Backbone atoms as SQL, in Angstrom:
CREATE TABLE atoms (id INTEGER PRIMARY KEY, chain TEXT, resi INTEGER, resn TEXT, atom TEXT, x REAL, y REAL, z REAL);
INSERT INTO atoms VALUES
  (1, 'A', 1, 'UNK', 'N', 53.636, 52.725, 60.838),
  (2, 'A', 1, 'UNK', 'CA', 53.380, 51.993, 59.617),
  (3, 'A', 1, 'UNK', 'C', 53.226, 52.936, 58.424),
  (4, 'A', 2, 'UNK', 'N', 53.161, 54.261, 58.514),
  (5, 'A', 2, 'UNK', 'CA', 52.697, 55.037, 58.045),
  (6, 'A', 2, 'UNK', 'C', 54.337, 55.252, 56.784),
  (7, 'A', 3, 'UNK', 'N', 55.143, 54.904, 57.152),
  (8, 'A', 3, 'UNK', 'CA', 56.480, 54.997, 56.682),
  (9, 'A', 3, 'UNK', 'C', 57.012, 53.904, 55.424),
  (10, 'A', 4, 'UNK', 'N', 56.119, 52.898, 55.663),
  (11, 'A', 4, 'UNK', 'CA', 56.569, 51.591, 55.109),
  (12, 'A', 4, 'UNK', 'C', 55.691, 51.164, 53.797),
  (13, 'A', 5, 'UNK', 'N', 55.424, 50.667, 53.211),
  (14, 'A', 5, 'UNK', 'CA', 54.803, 49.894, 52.460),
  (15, 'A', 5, 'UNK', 'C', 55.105, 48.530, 52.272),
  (16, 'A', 6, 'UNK', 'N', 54.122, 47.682, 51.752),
  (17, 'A', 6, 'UNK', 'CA', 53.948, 46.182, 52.167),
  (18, 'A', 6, 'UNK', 'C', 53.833, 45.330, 50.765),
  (19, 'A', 7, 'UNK', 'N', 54.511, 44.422, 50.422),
  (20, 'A', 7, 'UNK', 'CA', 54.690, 43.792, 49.447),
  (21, 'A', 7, 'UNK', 'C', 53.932, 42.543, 49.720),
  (22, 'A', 8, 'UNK', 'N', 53.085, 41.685, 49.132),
  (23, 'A', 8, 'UNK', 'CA', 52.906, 40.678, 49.279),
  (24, 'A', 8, 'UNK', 'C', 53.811, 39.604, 48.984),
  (25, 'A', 9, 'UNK', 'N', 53.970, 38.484, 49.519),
  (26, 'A', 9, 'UNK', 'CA', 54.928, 37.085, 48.599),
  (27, 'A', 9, 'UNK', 'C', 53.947, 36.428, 48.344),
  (28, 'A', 10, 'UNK', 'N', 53.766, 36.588, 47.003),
  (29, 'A', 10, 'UNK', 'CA', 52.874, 36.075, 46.274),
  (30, 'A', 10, 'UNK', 'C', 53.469, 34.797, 45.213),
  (31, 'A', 11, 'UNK', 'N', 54.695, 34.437, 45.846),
  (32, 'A', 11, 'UNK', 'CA', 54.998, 32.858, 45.370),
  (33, 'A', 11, 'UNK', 'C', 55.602, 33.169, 43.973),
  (34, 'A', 12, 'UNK', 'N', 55.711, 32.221, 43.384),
  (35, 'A', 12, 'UNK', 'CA', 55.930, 32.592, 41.791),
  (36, 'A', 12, 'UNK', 'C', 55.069, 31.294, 40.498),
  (37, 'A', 13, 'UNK', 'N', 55.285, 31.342, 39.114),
  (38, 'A', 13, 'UNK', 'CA', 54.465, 30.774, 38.557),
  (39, 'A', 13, 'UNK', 'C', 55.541, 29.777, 37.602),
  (40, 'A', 14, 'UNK', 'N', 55.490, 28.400, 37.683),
  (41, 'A', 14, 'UNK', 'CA', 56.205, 27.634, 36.851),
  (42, 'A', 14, 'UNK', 'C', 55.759, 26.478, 36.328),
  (43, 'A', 15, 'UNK', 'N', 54.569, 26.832, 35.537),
  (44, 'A', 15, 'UNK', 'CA', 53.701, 25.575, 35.566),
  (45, 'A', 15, 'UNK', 'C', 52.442, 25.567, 36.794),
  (46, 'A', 16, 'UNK', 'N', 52.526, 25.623, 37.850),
  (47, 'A', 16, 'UNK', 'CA', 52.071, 25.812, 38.656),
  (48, 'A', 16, 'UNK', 'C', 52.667, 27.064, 39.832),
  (49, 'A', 17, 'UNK', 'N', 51.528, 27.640, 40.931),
  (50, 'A', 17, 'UNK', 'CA', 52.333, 28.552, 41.920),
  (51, 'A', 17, 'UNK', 'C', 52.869, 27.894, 42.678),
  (52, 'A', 18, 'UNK', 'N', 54.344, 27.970, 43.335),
  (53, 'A', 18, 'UNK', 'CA', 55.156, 27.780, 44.221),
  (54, 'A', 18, 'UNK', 'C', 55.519, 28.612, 45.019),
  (55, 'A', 19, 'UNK', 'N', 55.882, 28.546, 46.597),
  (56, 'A', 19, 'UNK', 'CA', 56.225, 28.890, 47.434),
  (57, 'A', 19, 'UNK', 'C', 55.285, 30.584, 47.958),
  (58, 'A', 20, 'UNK', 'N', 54.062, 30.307, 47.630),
  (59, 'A', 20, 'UNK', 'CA', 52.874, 31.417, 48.513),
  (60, 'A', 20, 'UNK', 'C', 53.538, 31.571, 49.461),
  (61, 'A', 21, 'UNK', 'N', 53.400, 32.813, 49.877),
  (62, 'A', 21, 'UNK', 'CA', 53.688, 33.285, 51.572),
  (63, 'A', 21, 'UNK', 'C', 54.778, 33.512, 52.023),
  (64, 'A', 22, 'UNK', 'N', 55.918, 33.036, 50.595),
  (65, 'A', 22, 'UNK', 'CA', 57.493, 33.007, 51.458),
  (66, 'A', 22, 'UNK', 'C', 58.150, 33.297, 50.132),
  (67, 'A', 23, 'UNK', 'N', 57.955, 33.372, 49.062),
  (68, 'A', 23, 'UNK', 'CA', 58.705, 34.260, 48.075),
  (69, 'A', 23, 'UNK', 'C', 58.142, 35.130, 47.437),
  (70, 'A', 24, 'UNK', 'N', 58.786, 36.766, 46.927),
  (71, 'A', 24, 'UNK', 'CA', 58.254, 37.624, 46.314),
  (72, 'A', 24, 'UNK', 'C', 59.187, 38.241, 45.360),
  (73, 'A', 25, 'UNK', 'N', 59.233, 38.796, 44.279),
  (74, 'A', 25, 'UNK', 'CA', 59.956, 38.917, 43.463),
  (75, 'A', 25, 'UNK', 'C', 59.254, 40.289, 42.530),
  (76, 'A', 26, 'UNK', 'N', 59.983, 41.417, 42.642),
  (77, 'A', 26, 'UNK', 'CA', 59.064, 42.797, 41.948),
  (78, 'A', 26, 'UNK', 'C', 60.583, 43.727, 41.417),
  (79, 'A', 27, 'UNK', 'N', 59.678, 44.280, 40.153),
  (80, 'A', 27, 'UNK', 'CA', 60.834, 45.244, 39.542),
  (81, 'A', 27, 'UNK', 'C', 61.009, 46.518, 39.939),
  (82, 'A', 28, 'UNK', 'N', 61.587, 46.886, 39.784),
  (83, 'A', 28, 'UNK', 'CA', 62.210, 48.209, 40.284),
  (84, 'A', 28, 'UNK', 'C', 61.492, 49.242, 39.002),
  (85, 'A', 29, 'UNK', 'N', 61.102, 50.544, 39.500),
  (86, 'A', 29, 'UNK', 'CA', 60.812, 51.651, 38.422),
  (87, 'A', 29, 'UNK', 'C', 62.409, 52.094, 37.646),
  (88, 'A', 30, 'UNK', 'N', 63.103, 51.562, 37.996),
  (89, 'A', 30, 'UNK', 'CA', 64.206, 52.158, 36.967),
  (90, 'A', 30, 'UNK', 'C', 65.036, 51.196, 36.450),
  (91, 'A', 31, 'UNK', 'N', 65.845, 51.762, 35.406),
  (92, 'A', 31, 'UNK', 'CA', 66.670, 50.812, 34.904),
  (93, 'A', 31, 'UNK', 'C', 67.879, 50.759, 35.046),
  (94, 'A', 32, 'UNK', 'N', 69.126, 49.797, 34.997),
  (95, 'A', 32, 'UNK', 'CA', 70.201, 49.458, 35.357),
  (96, 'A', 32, 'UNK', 'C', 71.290, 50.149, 34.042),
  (97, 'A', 33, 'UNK', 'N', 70.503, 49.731, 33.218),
  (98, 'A', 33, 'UNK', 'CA', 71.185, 49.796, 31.563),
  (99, 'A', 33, 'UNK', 'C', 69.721, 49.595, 30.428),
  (100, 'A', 34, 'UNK', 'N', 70.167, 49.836, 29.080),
  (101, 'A', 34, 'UNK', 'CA', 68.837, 49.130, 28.376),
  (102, 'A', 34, 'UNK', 'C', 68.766, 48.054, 28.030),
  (103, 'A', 35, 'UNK', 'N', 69.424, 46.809, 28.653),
  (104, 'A', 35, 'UNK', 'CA', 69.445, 45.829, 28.829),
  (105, 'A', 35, 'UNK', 'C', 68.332, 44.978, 30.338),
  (106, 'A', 36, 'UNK', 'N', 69.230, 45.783, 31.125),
  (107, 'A', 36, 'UNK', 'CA', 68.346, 44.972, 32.855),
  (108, 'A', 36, 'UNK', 'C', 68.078, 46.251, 34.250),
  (109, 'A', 37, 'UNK', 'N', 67.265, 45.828, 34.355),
  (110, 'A', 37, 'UNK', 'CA', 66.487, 46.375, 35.672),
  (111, 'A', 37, 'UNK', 'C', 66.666, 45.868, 36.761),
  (112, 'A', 38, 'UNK', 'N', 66.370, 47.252, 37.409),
  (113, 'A', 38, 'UNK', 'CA', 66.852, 47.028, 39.214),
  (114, 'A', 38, 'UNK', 'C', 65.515, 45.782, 39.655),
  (115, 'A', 39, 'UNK', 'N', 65.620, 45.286, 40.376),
  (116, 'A', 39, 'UNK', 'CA', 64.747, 43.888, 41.132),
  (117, 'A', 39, 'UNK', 'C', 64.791, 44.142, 42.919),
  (118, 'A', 40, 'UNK', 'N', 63.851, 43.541, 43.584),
  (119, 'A', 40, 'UNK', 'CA', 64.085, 43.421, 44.632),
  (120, 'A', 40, 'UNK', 'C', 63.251, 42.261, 45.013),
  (121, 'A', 41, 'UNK', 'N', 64.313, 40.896, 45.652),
  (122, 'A', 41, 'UNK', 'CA', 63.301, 39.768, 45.494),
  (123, 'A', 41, 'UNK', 'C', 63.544, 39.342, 47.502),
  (124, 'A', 42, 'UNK', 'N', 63.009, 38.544, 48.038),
  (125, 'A', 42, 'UNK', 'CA', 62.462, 37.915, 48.773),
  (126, 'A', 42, 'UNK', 'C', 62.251, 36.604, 49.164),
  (127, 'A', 43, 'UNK', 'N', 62.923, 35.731, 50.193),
  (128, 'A', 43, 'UNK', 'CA', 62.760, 34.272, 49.966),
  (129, 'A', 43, 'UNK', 'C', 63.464, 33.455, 51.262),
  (130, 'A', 44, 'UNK', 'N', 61.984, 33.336, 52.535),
  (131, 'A', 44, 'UNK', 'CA', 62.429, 32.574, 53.588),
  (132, 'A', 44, 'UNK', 'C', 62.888, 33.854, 54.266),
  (133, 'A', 45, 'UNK', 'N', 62.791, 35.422, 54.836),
  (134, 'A', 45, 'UNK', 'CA', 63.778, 36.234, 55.357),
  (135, 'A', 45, 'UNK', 'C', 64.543, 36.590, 55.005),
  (136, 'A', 46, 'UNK', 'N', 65.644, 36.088, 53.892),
  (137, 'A', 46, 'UNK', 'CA', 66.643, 36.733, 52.700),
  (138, 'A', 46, 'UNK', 'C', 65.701, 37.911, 52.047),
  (139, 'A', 47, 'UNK', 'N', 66.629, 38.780, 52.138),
  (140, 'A', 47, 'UNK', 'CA', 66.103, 40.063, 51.038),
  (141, 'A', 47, 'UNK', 'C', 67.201, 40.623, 50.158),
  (142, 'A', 48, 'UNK', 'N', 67.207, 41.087, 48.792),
  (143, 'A', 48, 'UNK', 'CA', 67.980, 40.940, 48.131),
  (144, 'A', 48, 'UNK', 'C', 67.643, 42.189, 47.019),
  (145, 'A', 49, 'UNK', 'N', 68.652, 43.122, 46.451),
  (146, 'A', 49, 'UNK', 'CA', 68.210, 44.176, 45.812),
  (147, 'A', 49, 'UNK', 'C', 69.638, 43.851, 44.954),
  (148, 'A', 50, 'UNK', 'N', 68.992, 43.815, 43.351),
  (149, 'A', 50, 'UNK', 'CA', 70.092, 43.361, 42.843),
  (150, 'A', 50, 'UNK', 'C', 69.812, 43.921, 41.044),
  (151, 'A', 51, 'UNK', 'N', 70.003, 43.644, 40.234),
  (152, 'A', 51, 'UNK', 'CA', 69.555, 43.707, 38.639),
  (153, 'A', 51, 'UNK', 'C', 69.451, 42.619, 37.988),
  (154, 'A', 52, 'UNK', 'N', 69.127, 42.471, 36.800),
  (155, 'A', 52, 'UNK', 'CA', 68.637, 40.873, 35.947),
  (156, 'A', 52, 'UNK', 'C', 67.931, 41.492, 34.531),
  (157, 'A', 53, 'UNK', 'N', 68.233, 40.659, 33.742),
  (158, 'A', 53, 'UNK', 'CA', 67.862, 40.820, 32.211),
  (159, 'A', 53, 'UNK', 'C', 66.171, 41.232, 32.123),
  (160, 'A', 54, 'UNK', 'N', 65.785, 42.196, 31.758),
  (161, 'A', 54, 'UNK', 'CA', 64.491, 42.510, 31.546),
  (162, 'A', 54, 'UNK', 'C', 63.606, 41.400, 30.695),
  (163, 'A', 55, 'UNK', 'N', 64.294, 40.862, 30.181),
  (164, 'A', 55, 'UNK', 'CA', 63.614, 39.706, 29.297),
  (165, 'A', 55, 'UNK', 'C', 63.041, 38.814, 30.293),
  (166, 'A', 56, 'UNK', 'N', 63.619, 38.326, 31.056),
  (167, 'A', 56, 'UNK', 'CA', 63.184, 37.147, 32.402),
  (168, 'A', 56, 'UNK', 'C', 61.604, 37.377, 32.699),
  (169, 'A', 57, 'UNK', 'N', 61.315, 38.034, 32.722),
  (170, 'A', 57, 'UNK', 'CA', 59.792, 38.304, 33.376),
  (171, 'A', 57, 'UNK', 'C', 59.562, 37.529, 34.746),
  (172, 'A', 58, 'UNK', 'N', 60.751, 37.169, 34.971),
  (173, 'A', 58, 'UNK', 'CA', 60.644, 36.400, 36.669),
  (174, 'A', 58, 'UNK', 'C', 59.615, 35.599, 36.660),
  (175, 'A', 59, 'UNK', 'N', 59.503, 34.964, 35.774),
  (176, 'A', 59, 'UNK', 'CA', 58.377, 33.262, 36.159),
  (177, 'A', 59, 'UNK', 'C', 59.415, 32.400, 36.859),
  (178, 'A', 60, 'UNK', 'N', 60.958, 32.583, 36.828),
  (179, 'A', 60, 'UNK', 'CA', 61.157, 31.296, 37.461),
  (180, 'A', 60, 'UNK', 'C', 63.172, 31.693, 38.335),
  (181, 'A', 61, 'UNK', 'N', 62.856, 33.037, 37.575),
  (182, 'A', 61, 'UNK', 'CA', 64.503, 33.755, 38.071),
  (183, 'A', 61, 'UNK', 'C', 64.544, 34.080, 39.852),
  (184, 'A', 62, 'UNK', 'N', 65.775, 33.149, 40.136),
  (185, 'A', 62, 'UNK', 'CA', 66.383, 33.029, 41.468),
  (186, 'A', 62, 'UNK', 'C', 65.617, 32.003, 42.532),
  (187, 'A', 63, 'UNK', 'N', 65.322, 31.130, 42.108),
  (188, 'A', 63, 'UNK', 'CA', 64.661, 29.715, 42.574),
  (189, 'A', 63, 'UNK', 'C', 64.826, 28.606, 41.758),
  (190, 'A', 64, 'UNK', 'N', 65.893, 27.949, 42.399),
  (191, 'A', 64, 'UNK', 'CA', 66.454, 26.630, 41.479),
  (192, 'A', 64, 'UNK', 'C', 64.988, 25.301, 41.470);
């Protein structure tokens, strides 16, 4: 364990929190462009490392 580090899914916020325990969504320390940042989100076992507009602040990006 000593290798890994542990993210919580700490759900997300849209009005209220949705989906505790099974979605997580965190930015990356670097940037893509000066536009968008690296992301790495989480949802149900899908894992996903991708970029997105820095503006988003992920209250509600990649959950329809």
């Amino acid at each position: 364990s000593g290798n890994y580090f542990y993210l919580p899914a700490a759900g997300f916020y849209n009005g209220s929190l949705s989906l505790p325990g099974t979605y997580g969504h965190y930015w990356a320390s670097s940037t893509y462009n000066s536009s968008y940042a690296y992301c790495l989100y989480f949802y149900f076992g899908y894992v996903n490392l991708d970029y997105t507009n820095r503006d988003r602040g992920f209250l509600r990006w990649g959950v329809q």
